[in-house]
XYZ file of C-alpha atoms in Angstrom:
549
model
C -2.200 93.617 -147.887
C -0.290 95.217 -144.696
C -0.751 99.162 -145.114
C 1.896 101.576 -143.148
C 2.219 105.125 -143.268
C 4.881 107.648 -142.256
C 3.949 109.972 -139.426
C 5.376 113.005 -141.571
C 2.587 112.695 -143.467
C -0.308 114.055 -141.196
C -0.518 116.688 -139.113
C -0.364 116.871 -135.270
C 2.360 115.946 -132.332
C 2.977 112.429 -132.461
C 0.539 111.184 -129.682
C -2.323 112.668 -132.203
C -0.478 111.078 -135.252
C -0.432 107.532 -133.727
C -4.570 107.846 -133.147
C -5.513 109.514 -136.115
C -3.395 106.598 -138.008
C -4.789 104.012 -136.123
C -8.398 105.250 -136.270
C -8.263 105.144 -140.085
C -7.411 101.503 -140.049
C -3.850 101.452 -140.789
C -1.554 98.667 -139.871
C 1.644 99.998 -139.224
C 3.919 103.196 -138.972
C 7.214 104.699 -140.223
C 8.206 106.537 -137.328
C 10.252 110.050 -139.213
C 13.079 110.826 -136.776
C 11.583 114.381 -136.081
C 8.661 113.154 -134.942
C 10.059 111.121 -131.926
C 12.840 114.127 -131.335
C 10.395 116.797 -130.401
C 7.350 114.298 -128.637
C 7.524 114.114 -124.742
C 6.793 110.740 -124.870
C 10.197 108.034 -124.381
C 10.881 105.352 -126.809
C 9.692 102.924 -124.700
C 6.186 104.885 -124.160
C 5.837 105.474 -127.943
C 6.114 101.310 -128.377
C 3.509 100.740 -125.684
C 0.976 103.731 -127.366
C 1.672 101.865 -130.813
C 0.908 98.426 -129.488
C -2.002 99.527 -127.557
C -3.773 101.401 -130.809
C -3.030 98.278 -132.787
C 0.019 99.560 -134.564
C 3.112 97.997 -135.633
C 6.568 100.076 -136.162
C 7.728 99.126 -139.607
C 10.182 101.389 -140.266
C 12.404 104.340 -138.721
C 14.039 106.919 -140.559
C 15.704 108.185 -141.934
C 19.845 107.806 -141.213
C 21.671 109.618 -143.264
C 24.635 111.013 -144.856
C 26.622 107.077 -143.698
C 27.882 105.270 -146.305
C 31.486 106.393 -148.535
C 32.959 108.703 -146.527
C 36.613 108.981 -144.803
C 37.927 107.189 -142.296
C 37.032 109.810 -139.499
C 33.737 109.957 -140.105
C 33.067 106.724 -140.826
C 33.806 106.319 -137.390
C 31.809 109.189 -136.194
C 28.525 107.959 -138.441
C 29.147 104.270 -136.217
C 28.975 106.084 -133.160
C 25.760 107.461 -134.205
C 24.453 104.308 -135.612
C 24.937 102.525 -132.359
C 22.777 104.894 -130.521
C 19.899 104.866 -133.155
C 20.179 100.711 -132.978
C 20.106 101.219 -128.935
C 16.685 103.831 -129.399
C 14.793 101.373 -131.856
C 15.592 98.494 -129.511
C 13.561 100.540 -126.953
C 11.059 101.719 -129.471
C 10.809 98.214 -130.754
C 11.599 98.654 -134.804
C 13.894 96.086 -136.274
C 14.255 98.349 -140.118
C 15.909 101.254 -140.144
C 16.356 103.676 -143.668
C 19.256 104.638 -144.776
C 19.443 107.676 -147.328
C 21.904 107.782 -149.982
C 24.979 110.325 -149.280
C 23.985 113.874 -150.144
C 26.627 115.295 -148.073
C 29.992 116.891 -150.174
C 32.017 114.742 -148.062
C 30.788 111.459 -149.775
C 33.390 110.059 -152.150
C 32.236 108.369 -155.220
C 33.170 104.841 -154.959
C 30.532 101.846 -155.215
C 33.016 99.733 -152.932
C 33.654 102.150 -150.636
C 30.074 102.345 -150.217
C 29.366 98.366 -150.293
C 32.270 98.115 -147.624
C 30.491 100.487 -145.108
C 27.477 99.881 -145.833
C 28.637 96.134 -145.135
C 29.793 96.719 -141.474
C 26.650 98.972 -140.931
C 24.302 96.211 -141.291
C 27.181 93.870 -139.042
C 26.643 96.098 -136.484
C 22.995 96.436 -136.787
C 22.340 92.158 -136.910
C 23.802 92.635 -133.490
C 20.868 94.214 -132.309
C 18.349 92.188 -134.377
C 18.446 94.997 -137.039
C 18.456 95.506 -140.773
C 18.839 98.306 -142.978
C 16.961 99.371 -146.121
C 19.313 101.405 -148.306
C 17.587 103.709 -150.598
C 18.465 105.956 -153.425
C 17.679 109.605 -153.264
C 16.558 111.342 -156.275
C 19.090 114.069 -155.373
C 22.014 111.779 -154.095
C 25.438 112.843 -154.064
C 26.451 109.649 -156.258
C 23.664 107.118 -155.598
C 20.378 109.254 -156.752
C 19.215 105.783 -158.803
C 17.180 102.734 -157.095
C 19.178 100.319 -159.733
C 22.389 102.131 -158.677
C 21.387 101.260 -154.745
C 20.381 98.296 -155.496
C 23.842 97.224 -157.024
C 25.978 98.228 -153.981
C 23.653 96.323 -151.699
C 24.292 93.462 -154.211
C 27.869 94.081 -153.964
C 27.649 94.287 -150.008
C 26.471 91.330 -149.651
C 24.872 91.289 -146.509
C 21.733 89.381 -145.438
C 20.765 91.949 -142.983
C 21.511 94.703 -145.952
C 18.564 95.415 -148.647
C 16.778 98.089 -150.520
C 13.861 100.277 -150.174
C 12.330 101.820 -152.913
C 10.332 104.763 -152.951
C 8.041 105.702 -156.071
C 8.910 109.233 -155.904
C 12.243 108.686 -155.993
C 12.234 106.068 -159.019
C 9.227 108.305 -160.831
C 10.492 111.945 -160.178
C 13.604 110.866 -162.155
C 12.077 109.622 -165.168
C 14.112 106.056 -164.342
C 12.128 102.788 -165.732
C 10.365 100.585 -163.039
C 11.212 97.861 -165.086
C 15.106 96.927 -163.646
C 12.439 96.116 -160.594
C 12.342 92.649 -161.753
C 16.305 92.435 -161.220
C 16.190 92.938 -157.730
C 14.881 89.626 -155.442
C 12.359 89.759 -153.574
C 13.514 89.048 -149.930
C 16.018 92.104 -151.014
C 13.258 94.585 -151.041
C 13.034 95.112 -147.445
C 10.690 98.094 -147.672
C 8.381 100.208 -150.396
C 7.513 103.712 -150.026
C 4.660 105.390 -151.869
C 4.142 108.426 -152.988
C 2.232 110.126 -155.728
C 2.914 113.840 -157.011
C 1.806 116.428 -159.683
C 4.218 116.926 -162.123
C 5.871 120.119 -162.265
C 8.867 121.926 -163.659
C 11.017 122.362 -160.614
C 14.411 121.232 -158.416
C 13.496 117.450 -157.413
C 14.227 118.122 -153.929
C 11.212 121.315 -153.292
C 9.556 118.702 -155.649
C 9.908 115.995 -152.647
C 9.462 118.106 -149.826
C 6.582 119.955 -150.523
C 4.257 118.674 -153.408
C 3.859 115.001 -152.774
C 0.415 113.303 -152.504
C -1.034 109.851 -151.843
C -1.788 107.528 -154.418
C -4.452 108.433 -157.695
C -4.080 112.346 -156.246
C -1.234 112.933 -158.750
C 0.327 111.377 -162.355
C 2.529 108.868 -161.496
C 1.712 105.678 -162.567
C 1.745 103.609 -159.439
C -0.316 100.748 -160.307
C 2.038 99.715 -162.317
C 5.156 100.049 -160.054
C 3.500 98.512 -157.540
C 2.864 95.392 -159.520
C 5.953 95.461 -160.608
C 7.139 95.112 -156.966
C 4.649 92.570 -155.958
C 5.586 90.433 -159.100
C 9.621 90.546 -157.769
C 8.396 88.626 -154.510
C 8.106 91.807 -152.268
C 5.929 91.161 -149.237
C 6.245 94.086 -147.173
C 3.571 96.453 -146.322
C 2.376 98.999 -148.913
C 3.653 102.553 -146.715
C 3.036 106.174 -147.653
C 5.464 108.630 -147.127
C 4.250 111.771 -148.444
C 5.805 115.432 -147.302
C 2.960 118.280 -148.240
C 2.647 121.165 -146.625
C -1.365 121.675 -146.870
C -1.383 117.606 -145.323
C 0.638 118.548 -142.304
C -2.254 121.659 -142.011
C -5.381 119.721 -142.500
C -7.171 117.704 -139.632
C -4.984 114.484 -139.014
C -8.093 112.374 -138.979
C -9.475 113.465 -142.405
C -5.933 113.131 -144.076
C -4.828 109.542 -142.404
C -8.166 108.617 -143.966
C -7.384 109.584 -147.443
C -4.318 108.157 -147.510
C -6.104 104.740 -146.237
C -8.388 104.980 -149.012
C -5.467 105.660 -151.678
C -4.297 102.272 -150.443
C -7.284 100.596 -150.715
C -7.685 101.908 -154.781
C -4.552 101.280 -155.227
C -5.425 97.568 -154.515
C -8.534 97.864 -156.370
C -8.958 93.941 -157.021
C -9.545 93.099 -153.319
C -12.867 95.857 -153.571
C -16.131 95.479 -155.014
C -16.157 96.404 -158.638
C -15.970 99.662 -159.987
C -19.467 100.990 -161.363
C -19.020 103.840 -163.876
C -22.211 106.031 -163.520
C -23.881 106.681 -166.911
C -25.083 110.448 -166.703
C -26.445 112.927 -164.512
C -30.210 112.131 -162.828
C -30.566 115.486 -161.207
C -28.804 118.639 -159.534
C -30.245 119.655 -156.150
C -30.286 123.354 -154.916
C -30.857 124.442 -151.849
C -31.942 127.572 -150.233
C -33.551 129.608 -147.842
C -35.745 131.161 -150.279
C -36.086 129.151 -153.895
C -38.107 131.452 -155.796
C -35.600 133.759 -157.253
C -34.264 130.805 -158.766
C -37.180 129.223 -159.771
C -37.448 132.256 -161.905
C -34.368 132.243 -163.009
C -35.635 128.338 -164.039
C -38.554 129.525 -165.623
C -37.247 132.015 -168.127
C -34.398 129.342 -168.580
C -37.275 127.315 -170.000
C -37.298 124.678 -167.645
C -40.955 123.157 -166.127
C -41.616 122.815 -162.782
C -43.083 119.328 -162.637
C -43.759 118.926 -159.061
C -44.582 120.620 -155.736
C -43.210 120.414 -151.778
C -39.700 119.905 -153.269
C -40.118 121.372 -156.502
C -38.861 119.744 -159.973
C -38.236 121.682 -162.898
C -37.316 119.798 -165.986
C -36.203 120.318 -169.564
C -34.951 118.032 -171.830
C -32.987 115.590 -170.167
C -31.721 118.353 -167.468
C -33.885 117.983 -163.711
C -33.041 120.517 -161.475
C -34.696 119.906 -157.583
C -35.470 123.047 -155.436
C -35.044 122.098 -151.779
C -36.713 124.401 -148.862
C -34.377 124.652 -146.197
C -32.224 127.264 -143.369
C -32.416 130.830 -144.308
C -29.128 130.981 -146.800
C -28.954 132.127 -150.131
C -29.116 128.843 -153.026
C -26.447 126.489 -152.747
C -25.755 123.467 -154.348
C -26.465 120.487 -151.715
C -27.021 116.994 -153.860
C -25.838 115.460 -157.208
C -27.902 112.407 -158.906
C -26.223 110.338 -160.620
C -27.270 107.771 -163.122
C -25.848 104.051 -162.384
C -26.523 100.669 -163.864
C -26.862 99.259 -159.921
C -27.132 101.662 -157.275
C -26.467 99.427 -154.637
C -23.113 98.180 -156.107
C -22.303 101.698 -156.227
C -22.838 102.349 -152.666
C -21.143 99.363 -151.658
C -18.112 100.459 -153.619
C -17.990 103.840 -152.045
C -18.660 101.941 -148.533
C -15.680 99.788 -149.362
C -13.415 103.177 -150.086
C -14.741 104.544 -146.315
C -16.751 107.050 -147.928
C -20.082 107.408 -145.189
C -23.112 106.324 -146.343
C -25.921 108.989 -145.278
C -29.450 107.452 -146.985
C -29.638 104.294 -149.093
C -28.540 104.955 -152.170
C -26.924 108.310 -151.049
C -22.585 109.149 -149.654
C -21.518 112.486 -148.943
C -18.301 113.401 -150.955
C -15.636 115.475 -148.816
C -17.333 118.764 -149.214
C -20.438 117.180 -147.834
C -22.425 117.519 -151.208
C -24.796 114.481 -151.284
C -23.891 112.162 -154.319
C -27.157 109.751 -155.016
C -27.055 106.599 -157.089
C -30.166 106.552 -159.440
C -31.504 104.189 -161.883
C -31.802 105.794 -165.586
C -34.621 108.510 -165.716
C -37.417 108.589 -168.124
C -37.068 109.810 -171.506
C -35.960 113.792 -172.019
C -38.910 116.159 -172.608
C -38.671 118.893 -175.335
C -36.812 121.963 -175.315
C -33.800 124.233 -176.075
C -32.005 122.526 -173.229
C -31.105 119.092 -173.242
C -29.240 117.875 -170.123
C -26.959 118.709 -167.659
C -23.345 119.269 -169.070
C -21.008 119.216 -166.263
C -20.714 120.202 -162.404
C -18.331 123.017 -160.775
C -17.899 122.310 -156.795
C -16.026 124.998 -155.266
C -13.414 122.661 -152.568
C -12.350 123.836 -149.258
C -8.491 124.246 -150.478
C -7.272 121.771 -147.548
C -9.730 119.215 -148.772
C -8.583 119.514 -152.408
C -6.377 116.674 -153.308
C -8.998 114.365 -150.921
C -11.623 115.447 -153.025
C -10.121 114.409 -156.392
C -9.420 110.858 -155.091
C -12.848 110.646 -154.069
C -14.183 110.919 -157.097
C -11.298 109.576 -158.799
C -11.897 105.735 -156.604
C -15.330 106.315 -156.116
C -17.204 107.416 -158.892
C -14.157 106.581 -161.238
C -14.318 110.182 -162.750
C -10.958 110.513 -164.797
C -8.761 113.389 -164.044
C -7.611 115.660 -166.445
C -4.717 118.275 -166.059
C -4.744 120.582 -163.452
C -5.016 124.118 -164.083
C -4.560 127.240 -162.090
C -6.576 130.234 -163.436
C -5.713 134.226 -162.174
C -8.938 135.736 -160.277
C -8.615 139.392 -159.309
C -7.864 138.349 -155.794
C -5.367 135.378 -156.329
C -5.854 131.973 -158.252
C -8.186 129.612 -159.070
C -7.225 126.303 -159.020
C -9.076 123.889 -160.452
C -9.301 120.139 -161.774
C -11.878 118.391 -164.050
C -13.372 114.925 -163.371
C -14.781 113.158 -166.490
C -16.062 109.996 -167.109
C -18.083 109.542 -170.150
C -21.318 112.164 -170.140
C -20.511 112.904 -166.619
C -18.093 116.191 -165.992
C -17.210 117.544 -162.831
C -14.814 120.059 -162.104
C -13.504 120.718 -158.803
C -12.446 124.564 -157.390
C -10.598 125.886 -154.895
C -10.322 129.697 -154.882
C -13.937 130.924 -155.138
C -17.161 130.168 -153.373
C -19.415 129.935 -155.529
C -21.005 126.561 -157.551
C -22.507 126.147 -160.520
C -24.282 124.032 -163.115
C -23.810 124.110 -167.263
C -26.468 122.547 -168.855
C -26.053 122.264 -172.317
C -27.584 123.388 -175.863
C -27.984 122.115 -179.484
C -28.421 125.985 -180.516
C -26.792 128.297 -177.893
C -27.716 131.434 -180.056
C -30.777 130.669 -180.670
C -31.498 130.086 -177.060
C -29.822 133.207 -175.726
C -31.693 135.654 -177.890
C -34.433 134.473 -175.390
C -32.840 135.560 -172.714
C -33.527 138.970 -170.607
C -29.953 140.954 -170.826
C -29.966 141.490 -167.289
C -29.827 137.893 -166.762
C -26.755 137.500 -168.749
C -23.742 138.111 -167.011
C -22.319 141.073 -168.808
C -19.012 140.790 -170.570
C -16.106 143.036 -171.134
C -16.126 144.631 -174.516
C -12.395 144.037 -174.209
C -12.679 140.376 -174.509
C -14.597 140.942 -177.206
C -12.172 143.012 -179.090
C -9.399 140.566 -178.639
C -11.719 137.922 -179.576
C -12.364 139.728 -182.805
C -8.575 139.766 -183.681
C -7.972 136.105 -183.138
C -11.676 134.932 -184.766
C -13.827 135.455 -187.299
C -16.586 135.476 -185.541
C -20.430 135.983 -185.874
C -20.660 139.773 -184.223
C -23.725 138.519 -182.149
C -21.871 136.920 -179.719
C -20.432 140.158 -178.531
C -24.498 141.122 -177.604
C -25.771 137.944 -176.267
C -22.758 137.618 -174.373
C -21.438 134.326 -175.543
C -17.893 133.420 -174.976
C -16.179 131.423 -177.460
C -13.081 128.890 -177.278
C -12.017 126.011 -179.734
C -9.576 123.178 -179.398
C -8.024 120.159 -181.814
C -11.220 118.219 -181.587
C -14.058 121.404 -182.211
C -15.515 124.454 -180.901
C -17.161 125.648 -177.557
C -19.980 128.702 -176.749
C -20.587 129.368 -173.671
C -22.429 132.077 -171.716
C -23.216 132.562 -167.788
C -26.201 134.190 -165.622
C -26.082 136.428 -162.840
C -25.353 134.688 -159.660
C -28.048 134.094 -156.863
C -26.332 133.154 -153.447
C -23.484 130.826 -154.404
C -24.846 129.429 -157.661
C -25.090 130.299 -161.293
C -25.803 128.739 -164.617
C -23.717 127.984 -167.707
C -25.175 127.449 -171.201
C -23.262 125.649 -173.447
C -22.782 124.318 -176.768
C -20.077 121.774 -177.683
C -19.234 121.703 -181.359
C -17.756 118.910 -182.813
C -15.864 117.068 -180.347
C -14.574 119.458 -177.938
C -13.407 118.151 -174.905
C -12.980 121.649 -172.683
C -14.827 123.589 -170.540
C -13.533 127.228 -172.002
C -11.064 127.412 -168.598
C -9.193 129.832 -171.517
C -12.350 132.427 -170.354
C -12.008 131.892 -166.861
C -10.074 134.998 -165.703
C -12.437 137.329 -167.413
C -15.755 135.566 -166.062
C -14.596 135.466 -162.538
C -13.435 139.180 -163.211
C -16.909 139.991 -164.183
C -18.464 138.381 -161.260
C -16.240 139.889 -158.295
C -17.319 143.710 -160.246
C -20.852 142.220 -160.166
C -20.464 141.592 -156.568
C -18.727 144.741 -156.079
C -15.818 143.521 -153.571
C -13.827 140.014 -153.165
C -15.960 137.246 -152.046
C -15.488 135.400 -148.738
C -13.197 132.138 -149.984
């Protein structure tokens, strides 16, 4: 599998686009017009730079606004089509993209559009040429890929073919299956893109909210086959326009697109290893012993000494010694039927392999591959429920395909949740007994370890361990529930959904990290985001002022 990517999709001038795409093991480029417009560098320099880093030029792009338009500027749109084919003979590209019309100009008429699009691709055979026509989502009359696909058809042309995008097929709603209708050696080039789906115009859709492959909810694996299966033999390219991408570090993003390649082509990699619950949580800090306290009247055990353990129930907890920082969370264990096979799928998805059985994840946390523990002790606590990583909000998106290809977490919807000094955005991971949730929009981590008796186990609790809540959310609570009144004094928060009912409560925070007890009724499959606003609210007044994000 050939891999390309479009060099609007990173960040940087187009000297640091070429090495950062090159350095993440990519095979080719699309070189997007703007790019090569404002870079110093000729034509001719930008081939020699590609060849020298390895790198073919697949693709340039895009021309558009050509095809079923008058007479006059039909001939203008050939003038300017002769001096693009004249550029990518220098720059050494032999496809160019052509956008459907968009422009008010264009006349609705599938032979007008054949015809031109006919002596556009004469023209371009001249020069050892061909041109991918593709259908924008937000063409003037062509906005369909099976609509594009039928003038090329009509054209007739061998040096005239398609190039379909994902985005521009998914965003629409249209079926991938009319894929099978177009030939093979007529899909001259595929364009991938994942996205989020949202409630908005197509085109701000396009332009701003793309992401690579398994960062989104389009379902690409099966377009992609779908492609593959109609002969295509291209290179699989990204195109992706996102406005945190072209902010984050070149390097770091050309790398997560590589990787969204590589899972999207997840039968050449070793197989994927589903780990089978959590092993342990490390903590690290300056100073442990205020949270070994907070351990202690939690009702854990501590089991061991240098690094200290503290168990309970099937929940381990490791306090690690280090710096002069207040607790952070440094080091998730988790539970897999072959270690090694994990690592060597995470090695196989470029993720960097710092001990062993150990990979850091994108925020640096260090995720270790365990065999299953022993058998839970006793107590009111009986494992570890799920994880909350707070995300450096460039590094979002990257982090949910990590642990989307890697760990093969599932993701679940996307939510953005109001905090008294902006939003929270946040996504859970699940697979099986192992929850993560990742958050951009706060600094601080924590851990929710679970109960078979929440009450019960708060009335053990100190109050000024408890994370007060509002009495207002207790009053509305009171209107929508009928609820035990003891909830309101322990402090336990309360959600339900179609599958059961959730009670939840929090502790004070030390440095960044804080725990959540909870107690899953039925089968509820939430994590009481519903609660959100008022817990963070109550944290920032515990904290007295906005913490550093």
């Amino acid at each position: 599998m050939r891999t390309s990517i479009a060099t609007v999709s990173v960040s940087g001038t187009l000297a640091e686009k070429l090495t950062a795409i090159a350095a993440a093991g990519f095979d080719g480029i699309e070189i997007f017009e703007n790019d090569l417009l404002a870079s110093p560098m000729s034509p001719s320099e930008v081939r020699l730079r590609a060849a020298d880093l390895g790198l073919s030029i697949d693709l340039y792009q895009p021309f558009r606004d050509f095809e079923a338009v008058p007479p006059d500027l039909l001939a203008a749109n050939l003038r300017r089509a002769e001096h693009k084919f004249r550029l990518m003979e220098q720059l050494g590209a032999d496809l160019l993209l052509v956008c459907s019309n968009v422009s008010p100009a264009a006349i609705g008429s599938d032979e007008l559009a054949a015809d031109q699009l006919r002596l556009l691709a004469s023209r371009a055979a001249e020069h050892g040429i061909r041109i991918a026509y593709e259908a924008l989502a937000w063409g003037r009359h062509v906005n369909d890929y099976l609509h594009a696909w039928r003038i090329v058809e009509l054209a007739g042309h061998p040096s005239l073919g398609t190039c379909l995008d994902s985005f521009h097929i998914l965003s629409r709603g249209s079926d991938p299956i009319g894929i099978a209708a177009i030939p093979g050696e007529k899909i001259f080039f595929l364009q991938l893109a994942d996205a989020p789906l949202l409630a908005m115009d197509v085109l701000q859709w396009s332009r701003h909210y793309r992401c690579f492959p398994g960062q989104g909810m389009f379902d690409l694996p099966d377009l992609v086959g779908r492609v593959l299966r109609a002969g295509y033999t291209g290179p699989l390219s990204l195109e992706v326009f996102n406005d945190v991408f072209r902010q984050a570090d070149a390097g770091r993003t050309a790398l997560d697109g590589r990787r969204s390649l590589l899972a999207l082509a997840d039968s050449a990699l070793p197989p994927q290893i589903v780990p089978t619950g959590f092993a342990f949580a490390e903590v690290t800090a300056g100073d442990p012993a205020p949270l070994g306290d907070l351990l202690g009247v939690l009702g854990f055990v501590c089991t061991g000494s240098g690094e200290e353990v503290w168990e309970q129930g099937g929940a381990r907890l490791h306090l690690r010694t280090a710096g002069d920082a207040g607790p952070a969370l440094t080091a998730i264990g988790l539970e897999s039927p072959d270690p090694a096979g994990s690592v060597r799928r995470a090695e196989s998805l470029l993720a960097t392999v710092v001990q062993p059985n150990a990979i850091a994840a994108p925020d640096g946390t260090r995720i270790e591959f365990c065999r299953s523990g022993d058998l839970p002790t006793s107590g009111n606590i009986t494992h570890i429920d799920h994880v909350a990583l707070a995300q450096p909000w460039l590094n979002f998106d990257e982090a949910a395909l990590f642990y989307r290809s890697v760990l093969a977490l599932g993701p679940q919807q996307s939510l953005e949740v109001p905090d008294p000094y902006g939003l929270l955005r946040s996504r859970a991971m699940h697979a099986g007994p192992v929850r993560m949730v990742l958050n951009v929009g706060v600094h601080w981590q924590h851990l929710a370890l679970a109960c078979d008796d929440l009450v019960t186990t708060a009335r053990g609790l100190p109050p000024e361990l408890v994370l007060p809540i509002p009495a207002n959310y207790y009053d509305d609570l009171d209107a929508r529930y009928d609820l035990d009144p003891e909830l309101r004094t322990l402090g336990i928060m309360y959600d339900r959904d179609d599958h059961g009912e959730f009670l939840h409560l929090y502790t004070i925070t030390i440095g960044r990290v804080f725990f959540e007890l909870v107690q899953r009724i039925g089968g509820y499959q939430g994590y009481g985001a519903v609660n959100a606003p008022v817990r963070l609210a109550a944290q920032h007044a515990r904290e007295g002022d906005a913490p550093a994000k």
